[in-house]
PDB file of N, CA and C in Angstrom:
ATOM      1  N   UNK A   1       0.848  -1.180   0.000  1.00  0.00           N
ATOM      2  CA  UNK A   1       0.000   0.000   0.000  1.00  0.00           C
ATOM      3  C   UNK A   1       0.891   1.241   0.000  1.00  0.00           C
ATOM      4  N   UNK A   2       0.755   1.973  -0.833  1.00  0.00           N
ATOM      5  CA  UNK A   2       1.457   3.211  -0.714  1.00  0.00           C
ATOM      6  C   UNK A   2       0.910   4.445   0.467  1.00  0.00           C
ATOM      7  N   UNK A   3       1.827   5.414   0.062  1.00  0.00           N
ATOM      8  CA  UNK A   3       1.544   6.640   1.321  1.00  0.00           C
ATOM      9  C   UNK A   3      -0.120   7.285   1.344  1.00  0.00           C
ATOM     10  N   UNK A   4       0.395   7.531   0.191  1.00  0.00           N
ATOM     11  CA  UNK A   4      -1.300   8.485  -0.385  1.00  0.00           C
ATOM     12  C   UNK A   4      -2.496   7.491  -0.535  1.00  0.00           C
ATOM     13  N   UNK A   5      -2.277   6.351  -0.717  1.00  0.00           N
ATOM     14  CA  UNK A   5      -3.468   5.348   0.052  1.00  0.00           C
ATOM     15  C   UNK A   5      -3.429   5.425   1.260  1.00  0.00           C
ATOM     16  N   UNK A   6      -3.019   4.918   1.873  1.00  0.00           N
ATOM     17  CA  UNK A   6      -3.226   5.173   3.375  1.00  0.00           C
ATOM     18  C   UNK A   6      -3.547   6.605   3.915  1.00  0.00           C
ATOM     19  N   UNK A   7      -3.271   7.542   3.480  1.00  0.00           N
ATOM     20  CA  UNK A   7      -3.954   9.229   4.047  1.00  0.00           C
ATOM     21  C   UNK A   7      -4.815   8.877   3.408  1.00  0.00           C
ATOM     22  N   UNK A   8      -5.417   8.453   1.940  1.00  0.00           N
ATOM     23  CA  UNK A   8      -6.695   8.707   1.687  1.00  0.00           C
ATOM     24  C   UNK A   8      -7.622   7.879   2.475  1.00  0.00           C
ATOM     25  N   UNK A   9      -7.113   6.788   2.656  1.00  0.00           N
ATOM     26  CA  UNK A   9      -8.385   5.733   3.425  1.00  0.00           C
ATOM     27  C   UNK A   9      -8.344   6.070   5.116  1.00  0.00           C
ATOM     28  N   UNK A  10      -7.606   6.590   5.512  1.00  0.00           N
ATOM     29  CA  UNK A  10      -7.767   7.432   6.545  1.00  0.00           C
ATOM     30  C   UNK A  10      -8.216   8.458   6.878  1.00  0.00           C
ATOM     31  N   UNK A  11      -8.231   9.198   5.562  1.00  0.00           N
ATOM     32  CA  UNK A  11      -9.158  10.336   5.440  1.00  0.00           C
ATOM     33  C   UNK A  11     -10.680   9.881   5.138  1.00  0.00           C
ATOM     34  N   UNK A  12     -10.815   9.036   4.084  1.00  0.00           N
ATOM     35  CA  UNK A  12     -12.399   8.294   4.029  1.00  0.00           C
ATOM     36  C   UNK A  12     -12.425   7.692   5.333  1.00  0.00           C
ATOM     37  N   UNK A  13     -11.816   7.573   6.326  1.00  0.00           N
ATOM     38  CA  UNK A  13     -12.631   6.803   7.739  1.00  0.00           C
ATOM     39  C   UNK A  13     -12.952   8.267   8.808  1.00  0.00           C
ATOM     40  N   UNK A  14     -12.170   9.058   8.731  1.00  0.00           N
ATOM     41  CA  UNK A  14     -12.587   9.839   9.601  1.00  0.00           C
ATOM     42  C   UNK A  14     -13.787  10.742   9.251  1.00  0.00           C
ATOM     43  N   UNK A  15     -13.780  10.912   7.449  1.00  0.00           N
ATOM     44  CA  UNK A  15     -15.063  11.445   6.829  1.00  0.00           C
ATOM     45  C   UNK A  15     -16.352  10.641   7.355  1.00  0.00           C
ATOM     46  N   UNK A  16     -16.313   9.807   6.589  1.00  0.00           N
ATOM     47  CA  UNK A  16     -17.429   8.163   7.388  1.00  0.00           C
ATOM     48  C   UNK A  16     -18.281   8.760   8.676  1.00  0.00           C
ATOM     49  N   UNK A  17     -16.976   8.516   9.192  1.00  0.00           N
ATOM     50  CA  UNK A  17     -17.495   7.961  11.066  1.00  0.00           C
ATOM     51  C   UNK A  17     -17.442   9.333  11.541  1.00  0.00           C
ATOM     52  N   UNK A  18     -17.462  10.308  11.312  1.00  0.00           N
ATOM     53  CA  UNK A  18     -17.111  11.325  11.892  1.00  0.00           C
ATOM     54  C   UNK A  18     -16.574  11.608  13.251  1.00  0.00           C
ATOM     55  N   UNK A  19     -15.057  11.187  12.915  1.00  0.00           N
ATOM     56  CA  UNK A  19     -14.330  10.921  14.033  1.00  0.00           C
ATOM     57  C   UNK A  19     -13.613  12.285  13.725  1.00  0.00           C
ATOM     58  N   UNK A  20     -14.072  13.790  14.178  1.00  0.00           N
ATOM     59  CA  UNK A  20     -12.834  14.665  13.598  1.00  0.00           C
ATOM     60  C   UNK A  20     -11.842  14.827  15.037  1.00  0.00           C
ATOM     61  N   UNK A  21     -12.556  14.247  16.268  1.00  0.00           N
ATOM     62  CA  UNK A  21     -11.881  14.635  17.300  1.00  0.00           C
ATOM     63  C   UNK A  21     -10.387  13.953  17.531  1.00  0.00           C
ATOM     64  N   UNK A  22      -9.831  12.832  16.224  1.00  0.00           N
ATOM     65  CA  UNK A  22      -8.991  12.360  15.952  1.00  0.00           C
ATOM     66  C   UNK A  22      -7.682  12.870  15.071  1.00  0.00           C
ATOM     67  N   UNK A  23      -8.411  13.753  14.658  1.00  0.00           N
ATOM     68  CA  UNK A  23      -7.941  14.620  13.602  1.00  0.00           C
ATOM     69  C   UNK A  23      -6.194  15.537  14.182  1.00  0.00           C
ATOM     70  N   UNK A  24      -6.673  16.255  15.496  1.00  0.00           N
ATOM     71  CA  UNK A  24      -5.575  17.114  16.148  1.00  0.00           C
ATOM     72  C   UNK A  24      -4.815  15.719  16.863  1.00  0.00           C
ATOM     73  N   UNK A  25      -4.858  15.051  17.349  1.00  0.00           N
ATOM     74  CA  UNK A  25      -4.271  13.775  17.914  1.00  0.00           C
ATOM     75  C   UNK A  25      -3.496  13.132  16.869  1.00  0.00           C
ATOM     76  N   UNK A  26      -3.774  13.197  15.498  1.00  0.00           N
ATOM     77  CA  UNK A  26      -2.905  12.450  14.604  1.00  0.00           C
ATOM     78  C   UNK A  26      -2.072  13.335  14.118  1.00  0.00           C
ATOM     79  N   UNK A  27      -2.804  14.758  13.700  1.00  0.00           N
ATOM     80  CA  UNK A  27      -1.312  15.822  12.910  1.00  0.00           C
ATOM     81  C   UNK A  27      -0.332  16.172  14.512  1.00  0.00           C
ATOM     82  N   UNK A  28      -0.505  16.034  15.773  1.00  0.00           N
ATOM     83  CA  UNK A  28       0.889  15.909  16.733  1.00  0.00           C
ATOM     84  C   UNK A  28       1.336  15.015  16.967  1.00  0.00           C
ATOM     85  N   UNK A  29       0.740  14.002  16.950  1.00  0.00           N
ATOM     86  CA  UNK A  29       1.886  12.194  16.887  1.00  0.00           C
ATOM     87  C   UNK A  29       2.973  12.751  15.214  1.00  0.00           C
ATOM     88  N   UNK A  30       1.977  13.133  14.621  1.00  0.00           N
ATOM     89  CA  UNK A  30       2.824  13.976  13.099  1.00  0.00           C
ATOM     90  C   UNK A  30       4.241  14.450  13.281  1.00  0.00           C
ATOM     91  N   UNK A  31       4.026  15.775  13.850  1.00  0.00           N
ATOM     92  CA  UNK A  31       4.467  16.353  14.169  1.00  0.00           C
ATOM     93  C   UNK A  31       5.563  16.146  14.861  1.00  0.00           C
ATOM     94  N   UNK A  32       5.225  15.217  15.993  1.00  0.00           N
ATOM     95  CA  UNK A  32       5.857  14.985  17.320  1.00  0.00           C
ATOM     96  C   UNK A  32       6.928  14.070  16.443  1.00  0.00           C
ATOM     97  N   UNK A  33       6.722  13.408  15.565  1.00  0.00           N
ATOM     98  CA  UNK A  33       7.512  12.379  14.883  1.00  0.00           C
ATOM     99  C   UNK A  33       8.761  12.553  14.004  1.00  0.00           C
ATOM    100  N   UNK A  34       7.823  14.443  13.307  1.00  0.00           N
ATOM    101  CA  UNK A  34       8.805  15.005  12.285  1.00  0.00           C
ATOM    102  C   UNK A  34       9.970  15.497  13.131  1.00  0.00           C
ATOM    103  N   UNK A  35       9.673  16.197  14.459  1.00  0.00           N
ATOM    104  CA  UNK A  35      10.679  16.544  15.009  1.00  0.00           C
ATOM    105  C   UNK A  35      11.774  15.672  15.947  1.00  0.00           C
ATOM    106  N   UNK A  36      11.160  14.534  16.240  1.00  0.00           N
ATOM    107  CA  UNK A  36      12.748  13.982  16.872  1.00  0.00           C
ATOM    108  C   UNK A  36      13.251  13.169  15.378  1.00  0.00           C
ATOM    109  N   UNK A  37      12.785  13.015  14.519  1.00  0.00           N
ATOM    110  CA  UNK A  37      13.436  12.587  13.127  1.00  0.00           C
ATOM    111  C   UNK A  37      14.415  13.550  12.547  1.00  0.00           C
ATOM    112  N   UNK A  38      13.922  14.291  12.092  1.00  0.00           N
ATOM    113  CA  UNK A  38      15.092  16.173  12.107  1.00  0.00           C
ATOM    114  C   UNK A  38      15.830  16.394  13.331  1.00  0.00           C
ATOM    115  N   UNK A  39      15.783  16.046  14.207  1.00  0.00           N
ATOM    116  CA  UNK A  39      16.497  16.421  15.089  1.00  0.00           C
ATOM    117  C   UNK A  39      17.454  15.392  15.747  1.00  0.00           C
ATOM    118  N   UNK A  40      17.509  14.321  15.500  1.00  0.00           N
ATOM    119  CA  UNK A  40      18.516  13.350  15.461  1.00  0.00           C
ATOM    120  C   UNK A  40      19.968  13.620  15.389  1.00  0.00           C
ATOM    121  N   UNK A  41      20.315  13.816  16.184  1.00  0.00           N
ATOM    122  CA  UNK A  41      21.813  13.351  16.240  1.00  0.00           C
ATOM    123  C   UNK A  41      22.444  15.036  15.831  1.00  0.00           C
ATOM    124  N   UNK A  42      21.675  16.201  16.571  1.00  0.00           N
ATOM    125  CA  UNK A  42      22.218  17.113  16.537  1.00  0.00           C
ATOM    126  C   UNK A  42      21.782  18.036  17.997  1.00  0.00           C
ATOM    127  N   UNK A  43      22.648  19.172  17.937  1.00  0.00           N
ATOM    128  CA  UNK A  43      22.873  19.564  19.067  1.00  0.00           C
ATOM    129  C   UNK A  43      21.315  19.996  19.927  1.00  0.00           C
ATOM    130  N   UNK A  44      20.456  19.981  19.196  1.00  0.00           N
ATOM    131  CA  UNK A  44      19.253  20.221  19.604  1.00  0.00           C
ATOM    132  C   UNK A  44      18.587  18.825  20.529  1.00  0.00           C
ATOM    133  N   UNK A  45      18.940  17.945  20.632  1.00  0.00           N
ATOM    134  CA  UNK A  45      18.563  16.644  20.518  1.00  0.00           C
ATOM    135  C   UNK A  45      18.776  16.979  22.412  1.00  0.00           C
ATOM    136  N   UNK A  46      19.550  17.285  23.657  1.00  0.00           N
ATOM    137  CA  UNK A  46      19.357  17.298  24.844  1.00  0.00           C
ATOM    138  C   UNK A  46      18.387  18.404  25.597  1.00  0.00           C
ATOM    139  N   UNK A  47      17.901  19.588  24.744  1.00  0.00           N
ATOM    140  CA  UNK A  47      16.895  19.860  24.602  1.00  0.00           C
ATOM    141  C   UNK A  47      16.017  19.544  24.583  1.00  0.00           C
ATOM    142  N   UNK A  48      15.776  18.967  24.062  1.00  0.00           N
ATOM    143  CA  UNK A  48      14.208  18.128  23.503  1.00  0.00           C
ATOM    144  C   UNK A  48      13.861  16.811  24.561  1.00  0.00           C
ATOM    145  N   UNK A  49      15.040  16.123  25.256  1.00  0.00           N
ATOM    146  CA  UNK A  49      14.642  14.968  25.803  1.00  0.00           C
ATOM    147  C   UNK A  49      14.124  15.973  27.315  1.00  0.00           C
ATOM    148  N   UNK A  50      14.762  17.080  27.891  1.00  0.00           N
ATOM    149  CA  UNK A  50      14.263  17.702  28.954  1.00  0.00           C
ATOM    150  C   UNK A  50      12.185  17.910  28.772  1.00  0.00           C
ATOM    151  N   UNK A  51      11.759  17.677  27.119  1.00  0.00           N
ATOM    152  CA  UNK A  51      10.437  18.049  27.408  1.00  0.00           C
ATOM    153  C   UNK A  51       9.869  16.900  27.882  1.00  0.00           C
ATOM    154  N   UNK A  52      10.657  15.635  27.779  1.00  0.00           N
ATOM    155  CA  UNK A  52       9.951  14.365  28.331  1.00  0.00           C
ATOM    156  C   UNK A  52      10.135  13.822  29.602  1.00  0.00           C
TER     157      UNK A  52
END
C-alpha cells in the first residue's frame, strides 16, 4: 500500500465515522515524529529529551 493510500483511506474513515476529534491527535503524533526525526543526532537533541 502506498503513502497516499493510506492518508486517503484514513481520510475516508474519519469522513465516514465522523471521528474529527482524531484529527488534532494524529497531525501531533505527526508532528511529534517530524521533530525527533530532524532532530537526530544534533545539538538540539538534549533539549528536547528535557520536554519528556
Amino acid at each position: 500500500m502506498s503513502n497516499i493510500g493510506f492518508f486517503k483511506e484514513l481520510w475516508d474513515f474519519l469522513r465516514t465515522r465522523k471521528r474529527w476529534w482524531l484529527l488534532p491527535i494524529i497531525i501531533m503524533l505527526f508532528l511529534l515524529g517530524l521533530l525527533i526525526i530532524f532532530t537526530e543526532g544534533t545539538a538540539v537533541a538534549p533539549f528536547i529529551y528535557t520536554l519528556f
